[in-house]
Short mmCIF file of C-alpha atoms in Angstrom, two decimals:
data_model
loop_
_atom_site.label_atom_id
_atom_site.label_comp_id
_atom_site.label_asym_id
_atom_site.label_seq_id
_atom_site.Cartn_x
_atom_site.Cartn_y
_atom_site.Cartn_z
CA MET A 1 -30.54 -7.86 -37.05
CA ALA A 2 -29.21 -9.75 -34.03
CA GLU A 3 -30.81 -8.87 -30.71
CA ARG A 4 -28.62 -6.66 -28.55
CA PRO A 5 -26.97 -8.77 -25.87
CA LYS A 6 -26.99 -7.91 -22.18
CA ILE A 7 -23.50 -7.34 -20.77
CA LEU A 8 -22.53 -7.11 -17.10
CA VAL A 9 -19.24 -5.39 -16.16
CA THR A 10 -18.51 -6.41 -12.58
CA GLN A 11 -16.06 -3.62 -11.60
CA LYS A 12 -15.17 -0.14 -12.79
CA VAL A 13 -12.63 -0.42 -15.60
CA PRO A 14 -10.86 2.16 -17.82
CA ASP A 15 -13.34 4.22 -19.82
CA PRO A 16 -12.29 3.12 -23.35
CA ALA A 17 -13.67 -0.37 -22.64
CA TYR A 18 -17.30 0.76 -22.47
CA PRO A 19 -17.96 2.23 -25.96
CA LEU A 20 -16.85 -1.05 -27.56
CA LEU A 21 -19.46 -2.91 -25.51
CA GLU A 22 -22.17 -0.26 -25.85
CA ALA A 23 -21.86 -0.46 -29.63
CA ILE A 24 -23.16 -4.03 -29.60
CA GLY A 25 -25.22 -4.41 -26.44
CA ASP A 26 -26.92 -3.07 -23.33
CA VAL A 27 -24.33 -2.62 -20.59
CA GLU A 28 -24.90 -2.83 -16.84
CA ALA A 29 -21.73 -1.79 -15.03
CA ASN A 30 -20.48 -1.44 -11.51
CA GLN A 31 -19.28 2.17 -11.54
CA GLU A 32 -18.06 2.35 -7.93
CA GLU A 33 -14.28 2.41 -8.19
CA GLY A 34 -12.60 -0.11 -5.93
CA VAL A 35 -15.88 -1.82 -5.01
CA ILE A 36 -15.87 -5.59 -5.53
CA TRP A 37 -19.26 -7.24 -5.36
CA PRO A 38 -19.35 -10.07 -2.81
CA ASN A 39 -20.33 -13.51 -4.04
CA ASP A 40 -24.02 -13.17 -3.17
CA GLU A 41 -24.28 -9.82 -4.96
CA LEU A 42 -22.51 -11.21 -8.01
CA LEU A 43 -24.84 -14.21 -7.99
CA ARG A 44 -27.86 -11.91 -7.76
CA ARG A 45 -26.77 -9.69 -10.64
CA GLY A 46 -25.25 -12.26 -13.00
CA PRO A 47 -28.25 -14.21 -14.31
CA GLY A 48 -30.00 -12.71 -17.32
CA HIS A 49 -26.81 -11.57 -19.05
CA ASP A 50 -25.28 -12.90 -22.26
CA TYR A 51 -21.80 -11.76 -21.31
CA ILE A 52 -19.98 -11.25 -18.03
CA TYR A 53 -16.94 -8.95 -18.07
CA SER A 54 -15.06 -10.06 -14.94
CA LEU A 55 -11.84 -9.36 -13.10
CA LEU A 56 -9.49 -11.64 -11.18
CA THR A 57 -11.08 -10.70 -7.85
CA ASP A 58 -14.49 -12.03 -8.95
CA ASN A 59 -15.33 -15.58 -7.91
CA ILE A 60 -16.79 -17.12 -11.07
CA ASP A 61 -17.39 -20.58 -9.64
CA ALA A 62 -19.49 -23.53 -10.82
CA ARG A 63 -22.56 -22.40 -8.89
CA PHE A 64 -22.44 -18.95 -10.48
CA LEU A 65 -21.92 -20.36 -13.96
CA GLU A 66 -24.71 -22.92 -13.60
CA THR A 67 -27.11 -20.25 -12.35
CA CYS A 68 -26.25 -17.91 -15.21
CA ALA A 69 -26.44 -20.74 -17.76
CA ALA A 70 -30.01 -21.44 -16.62
CA GLY A 71 -31.05 -17.81 -16.97
CA THR A 72 -32.73 -15.99 -19.84
CA PRO A 73 -30.80 -14.96 -21.78
CA ARG A 74 -28.32 -17.75 -21.20
CA LEU A 75 -24.75 -16.81 -20.33
CA LYS A 76 -22.53 -17.26 -23.37
CA MET A 77 -19.14 -15.97 -22.28
CA VAL A 78 -17.01 -14.73 -19.38
CA ALA A 79 -14.32 -12.25 -20.45
CA ASN A 80 -11.71 -11.92 -17.72
CA MET A 81 -9.67 -8.72 -17.61
CA ALA A 82 -6.53 -10.51 -16.42
CA VAL A 83 -3.87 -12.86 -17.67
CA GLY A 84 -4.68 -15.46 -15.05
CA TYR A 85 -8.11 -17.07 -14.83
CA ASN A 86 -7.88 -19.18 -11.70
CA ASN A 87 -10.84 -17.16 -10.39
CA ILE A 88 -13.00 -18.92 -13.00
CA ASP A 89 -14.04 -22.58 -12.95
CA VAL A 90 -13.04 -23.17 -16.56
CA ASP A 91 -13.98 -26.86 -16.43
CA ALA A 92 -17.51 -25.96 -15.38
CA ALA A 93 -17.71 -23.25 -18.04
CA THR A 94 -16.58 -25.70 -20.72
CA ARG A 95 -19.11 -28.29 -19.58
CA LEU A 96 -21.84 -25.67 -19.83
CA GLY A 97 -20.67 -24.43 -23.23
CA ILE A 98 -19.62 -21.02 -21.88
CA ALA A 99 -16.58 -19.43 -23.48
CA VAL A 100 -13.84 -17.97 -21.27
CA SER A 101 -11.24 -15.44 -22.38
CA ASN A 102 -8.33 -13.57 -20.80
CA THR A 103 -5.99 -10.66 -21.62
CA PRO A 104 -2.45 -12.00 -22.06
CA GLY A 105 0.65 -10.35 -23.43
CA VAL A 106 -0.08 -6.64 -23.04
CA LEU A 107 0.98 -6.46 -19.40
CA SER A 108 4.23 -8.42 -19.62
CA ASP A 109 6.62 -5.48 -19.91
CA THR A 110 4.78 -3.44 -17.29
CA THR A 111 4.78 -6.35 -14.85
CA GLY A 112 8.46 -6.99 -15.55
CA ASP A 113 9.22 -3.35 -14.77
CA LEU A 114 7.41 -3.58 -11.44
CA ALA A 115 9.04 -6.90 -10.53
CA PHE A 116 12.49 -5.47 -11.14
CA ALA A 117 11.59 -2.27 -9.28
CA LEU A 118 10.46 -4.41 -6.35
CA LEU A 119 13.76 -6.27 -6.46
CA MET A 120 15.67 -2.99 -6.42
CA THR A 121 13.66 -1.37 -3.64
CA THR A 122 13.84 -4.43 -1.43
CA ALA A 123 17.57 -4.91 -2.01
CA ARG A 124 18.42 -1.28 -1.29
CA ARG A 125 15.92 -0.92 1.58
CA ILE A 126 14.38 2.13 -0.08
CA PRO A 127 10.93 2.14 1.60
CA GLU A 128 12.53 1.52 5.01
CA ALA A 129 14.97 4.38 4.48
CA GLU A 130 12.21 6.71 3.33
CA ARG A 131 10.10 5.94 6.41
CA TYR A 132 13.16 6.65 8.58
CA LEU A 133 13.70 10.02 6.92
CA ARG A 134 10.02 11.02 7.02
CA ALA A 135 9.90 10.14 10.72
CA GLY A 136 12.59 12.74 11.39
CA LYS A 137 15.18 10.18 12.47
CA TYR A 138 17.87 11.15 9.93
CA LYS A 139 20.71 12.98 11.70
CA GLY A 140 23.35 12.78 8.99
CA TRP A 141 25.25 10.40 6.74
CA GLY A 142 26.77 7.31 8.31
CA PRO A 143 28.93 4.52 6.84
CA LEU A 144 26.50 1.77 7.93
CA LEU A 145 23.23 3.66 7.41
CA PHE A 146 20.80 1.42 5.51
CA CYS A 147 23.42 -0.71 3.83
CA GLY A 148 21.57 -3.06 1.52
CA ALA A 149 22.33 -5.82 -0.97
CA GLU A 150 24.19 -5.36 -4.25
CA VAL A 151 22.08 -5.83 -7.37
CA HIS A 152 24.70 -5.49 -10.08
CA HIS A 153 26.85 -8.60 -10.67
CA SER A 154 24.58 -10.67 -8.42
CA THR A 155 22.64 -13.80 -9.38
CA LEU A 156 18.96 -13.71 -10.33
CA GLY A 157 17.02 -16.96 -10.14
CA LEU A 158 13.75 -17.15 -12.05
CA ILE A 159 11.04 -19.64 -11.18
CA GLY A 160 9.17 -19.60 -14.46
CA ALA A 161 10.59 -18.36 -17.75
CA GLY A 162 7.55 -17.32 -19.74
CA ARG A 163 6.96 -13.83 -21.12
CA ILE A 164 7.54 -12.00 -17.85
CA GLY A 165 10.45 -14.21 -16.81
CA LYS A 166 12.22 -13.41 -20.07
CA ILE A 167 11.57 -9.70 -19.58
CA MET A 168 13.10 -9.91 -16.11
CA ALA A 169 16.17 -11.52 -17.66
CA LYS A 170 16.44 -8.62 -20.12
CA ARG A 171 16.20 -6.09 -17.29
CA ALA A 172 18.84 -8.02 -15.33
CA SER A 173 21.28 -7.90 -18.25
CA GLY A 174 21.59 -4.15 -17.76
CA PHE A 175 22.91 -4.82 -14.27
CA ASP A 176 25.34 -7.51 -15.41
CA MET A 177 23.48 -10.09 -13.37
CA GLN A 178 23.95 -13.80 -13.87
CA VAL A 179 20.52 -15.26 -14.64
CA MET A 180 19.50 -18.85 -14.00
CA TYR A 181 16.03 -20.27 -14.34
CA TYR A 182 13.79 -23.22 -13.73
CA ASP A 183 10.70 -23.92 -15.78
CA VAL A 184 8.67 -27.06 -16.46
CA TYR A 185 9.34 -26.39 -20.14
CA ARG A 186 13.00 -25.77 -20.84
CA MET A 187 13.82 -23.11 -23.42
CA THR A 188 15.65 -23.93 -26.62
CA PRO A 189 19.44 -23.50 -26.52
CA GLU A 190 19.01 -20.58 -28.92
CA ASP A 191 16.60 -18.79 -26.57
CA GLU A 192 18.78 -19.49 -23.56
CA ALA A 193 21.70 -17.90 -25.38
CA ALA A 194 19.60 -14.94 -26.57
CA TYR A 195 18.37 -14.17 -23.06
CA HIS A 196 21.67 -15.12 -21.36
CA MET A 197 19.85 -17.59 -19.11
CA THR A 198 21.14 -20.86 -17.68
CA TYR A 199 18.73 -23.69 -16.95
CA MET A 200 19.07 -25.47 -13.60
CA PRO A 201 16.83 -27.70 -11.48
CA MET A 202 14.64 -25.68 -9.17
CA ASP A 203 16.57 -26.64 -6.03
CA GLU A 204 19.81 -25.40 -7.59
CA VAL A 205 18.22 -22.11 -8.59
CA LEU A 206 17.04 -21.64 -5.01
CA LYS A 207 20.45 -22.53 -3.58
CA GLN A 208 22.53 -20.29 -5.83
CA ALA A 209 20.42 -17.19 -6.44
CA ASP A 210 20.81 -13.93 -4.56
CA PHE A 211 17.32 -12.97 -5.73
CA VAL A 212 14.56 -15.48 -6.48
CA SER A 213 11.74 -14.05 -8.57
CA VAL A 214 8.54 -16.03 -9.12
CA HIS A 215 6.92 -15.93 -12.57
CA THR A 216 5.02 -19.18 -12.87
CA PRO A 217 1.25 -19.35 -13.42
CA TYR A 218 -0.97 -20.38 -10.54
CA MET A 219 -2.57 -23.82 -10.80
CA PRO A 220 -2.98 -26.80 -8.47
CA SER A 221 0.54 -27.99 -9.21
CA THR A 222 2.07 -24.63 -8.22
CA HIS A 223 0.09 -24.10 -5.01
CA HIS A 224 2.70 -23.50 -2.27
CA LEU A 225 5.46 -24.23 -4.79
CA ILE A 226 7.63 -22.11 -2.49
CA SER A 227 7.19 -23.37 1.07
CA THR A 228 9.32 -24.30 4.09
CA ARG A 229 11.64 -26.72 2.29
CA GLU A 230 12.22 -24.41 -0.66
CA LEU A 231 12.86 -21.38 1.53
CA SER A 232 15.35 -23.38 3.59
CA LEU A 233 17.40 -23.99 0.43
CA MET A 234 17.87 -20.28 -0.20
CA LYS A 235 20.86 -18.28 1.00
CA PRO A 236 20.44 -16.42 4.31
CA SER A 237 21.24 -13.29 2.31
CA ALA A 238 18.70 -14.04 -0.44
CA ILE A 239 15.57 -12.04 -1.25
CA LEU A 240 12.32 -13.49 -2.61
CA ILE A 241 10.23 -11.52 -5.11
CA ASN A 242 6.66 -12.51 -6.00
CA THR A 243 4.59 -10.64 -8.59
CA ALA A 244 2.87 -13.76 -9.96
CA ARG A 245 0.09 -15.09 -7.72
CA GLY A 246 -0.02 -15.12 -3.93
CA PRO A 247 -0.80 -18.81 -3.29
CA ILE A 248 2.33 -19.91 -5.13
CA VAL A 249 4.19 -18.90 -1.97
CA ASP A 250 3.22 -20.39 1.39
CA GLU A 251 2.76 -17.10 3.23
CA LYS A 252 2.95 -18.54 6.75
CA ALA A 253 6.16 -20.39 5.86
CA LEU A 254 7.55 -17.16 4.41
CA VAL A 255 6.81 -15.28 7.64
CA LYS A 256 8.71 -17.90 9.63
CA ALA A 257 11.64 -17.82 7.19
CA LEU A 258 11.87 -14.04 7.48
CA GLN A 259 11.56 -14.08 11.27
CA SER A 260 14.24 -16.74 11.69
CA GLY A 261 16.70 -15.25 9.22
CA THR A 262 16.39 -18.19 6.83
CA ILE A 263 16.21 -15.56 4.08
CA ALA A 264 17.01 -11.86 4.26
CA GLY A 265 13.93 -10.25 2.78
CA ALA A 266 10.97 -10.35 0.43
CA GLY A 267 9.25 -8.08 -2.08
CA LEU A 268 5.59 -8.97 -2.58
CA ASP A 269 2.92 -7.59 -4.90
CA VAL A 270 0.53 -10.52 -4.37
CA PHE A 271 -0.74 -12.39 -1.34
CA GLU A 272 -2.18 -15.79 -0.56
CA ASN A 273 -5.56 -14.56 0.68
CA GLU A 274 -5.95 -11.17 -0.97
CA PRO A 275 -6.84 -8.60 0.11
CA ALA A 276 -5.83 -10.03 3.50
CA VAL A 277 -2.11 -10.09 4.31
CA GLU A 278 -0.39 -12.08 7.05
CA PRO A 279 -0.24 -9.54 9.93
CA GLU A 280 3.45 -10.17 10.60
CA LEU A 281 4.37 -9.09 7.07
CA MET A 282 2.81 -5.71 7.73
CA THR A 283 5.28 -4.99 10.53
CA MET A 284 8.53 -6.36 9.06
CA GLU A 285 11.11 -3.85 7.90
CA ASN A 286 12.77 -6.41 5.61
CA VAL A 287 9.62 -6.83 3.53
CA VAL A 288 8.31 -4.52 0.80
CA ILE A 289 4.59 -5.03 0.18
CA LEU A 290 2.46 -3.56 -2.61
CA PRO A 291 -1.30 -3.83 -3.28
CA HIS A 292 -1.20 -5.97 -6.46
CA ILE A 293 -0.17 -3.18 -8.84
CA ALA A 294 2.23 -5.00 -11.19
CA SER A 295 0.24 -4.13 -14.32
CA ALA A 296 -0.91 -0.75 -13.02
CA SER A 297 0.21 1.66 -15.67
CA LEU A 298 -2.65 3.58 -17.27
CA LYS A 299 -1.61 2.46 -20.75
CA THR A 300 -1.43 -1.21 -19.84
CA ARG A 301 -4.66 -1.31 -17.85
CA THR A 302 -6.44 0.43 -20.74
CA LEU A 303 -5.10 -2.13 -23.19
CA MET A 304 -6.25 -4.93 -20.91
CA ALA A 305 -9.69 -3.36 -20.62
CA THR A 306 -10.21 -2.94 -24.35
CA MET A 307 -8.84 -6.42 -25.03
CA ALA A 308 -11.50 -7.91 -22.75
CA SER A 309 -14.14 -5.92 -24.64
CA ASP A 310 -12.72 -7.04 -27.98
CA ASN A 311 -13.08 -10.66 -26.90
CA ILE A 312 -16.78 -10.11 -26.20
CA VAL A 313 -17.33 -8.22 -29.46
CA ALA A 314 -15.69 -10.99 -31.46
CA HIS A 315 -17.88 -13.64 -29.83
CA PHE A 316 -21.01 -11.56 -30.49
CA HIS A 317 -20.13 -11.40 -34.19
CA GLY A 318 -19.70 -15.17 -34.34
CA GLN A 319 -15.92 -14.98 -34.50
CA ARG A 320 -13.51 -16.89 -32.33
CA PRO A 321 -12.39 -14.55 -29.52
CA PRO A 322 -8.69 -13.74 -29.94
CA ASN A 323 -7.83 -14.82 -26.39
CA ILE A 324 -10.19 -17.70 -25.76
CA VAL A 325 -9.07 -20.02 -22.96
CA ASN A 326 -11.36 -22.96 -23.78
CA PRO A 327 -11.56 -23.05 -27.60
CA GLU A 328 -13.37 -26.39 -27.55
CA VAL A 329 -16.65 -24.61 -26.75
CA PHE A 330 -16.36 -22.59 -29.96
CA GLY A 331 -16.40 -25.61 -32.23
#
């Protein structure tokens, strides 16, 4: 019988994830909800585990991986409970023979729902209007009171047309929106027709869209993909939505664009230096900000949690993890 592996779960996750892990190994878990171990604590606890169950807020860098690879038992796999894995040095993991997995697919619809909700609430100034009402300032209906932007029949520009981008296009069709997109990989004509999407160069998407929604993965080539030049191409009435990754948008450039009226507003679920947010964004009435909750439905987060566990269980049984990021380490 194989020796029971040692598994470290770095943050509190939905309960159904744990029995899957406990069935195969000895689990050490951070059970303090909302507590993220700092780098030195993570580095102290990591060595001596076969598997690390991580989240996107954990810094799984080369130093951490090398330290854990030198431990006994040796680290075999990092299972990230997230679609993105830019928090993990995958090149270092591959060099050390450590498998890395993620949890794609299950959160696409939920994230698309939140992205479209963010578009709607920003356009119609809903949080601003609610704050006004709660503050006791409402004295009666007025013809100019909180007039916002039209959503129906407007133009949605997507930067990135993967799973979530396509879902946004489907949501937009219910509002009779014209949808244009830019992606490094252009869709087939059949898919463009099916999703009612028109391909355009990125600059044209920025120039023509009433709403620009970011759905590209974060990688070195997309760092500050949206910065001063790109924001200057957008309409003064346009609204930027970002539910992808914070560093895709140059946050300081966005602040300046909002302050100067270069664009009309922004809806943000992610930030460049999370959990820190540019202080000016916190005070702007034309910005809706959320604490990275795009996938935060109980059903979706539970599916993500059990998927991460399933990846570990598969590896333990000598099977290729369903969502392995670096399959070359698995032979």
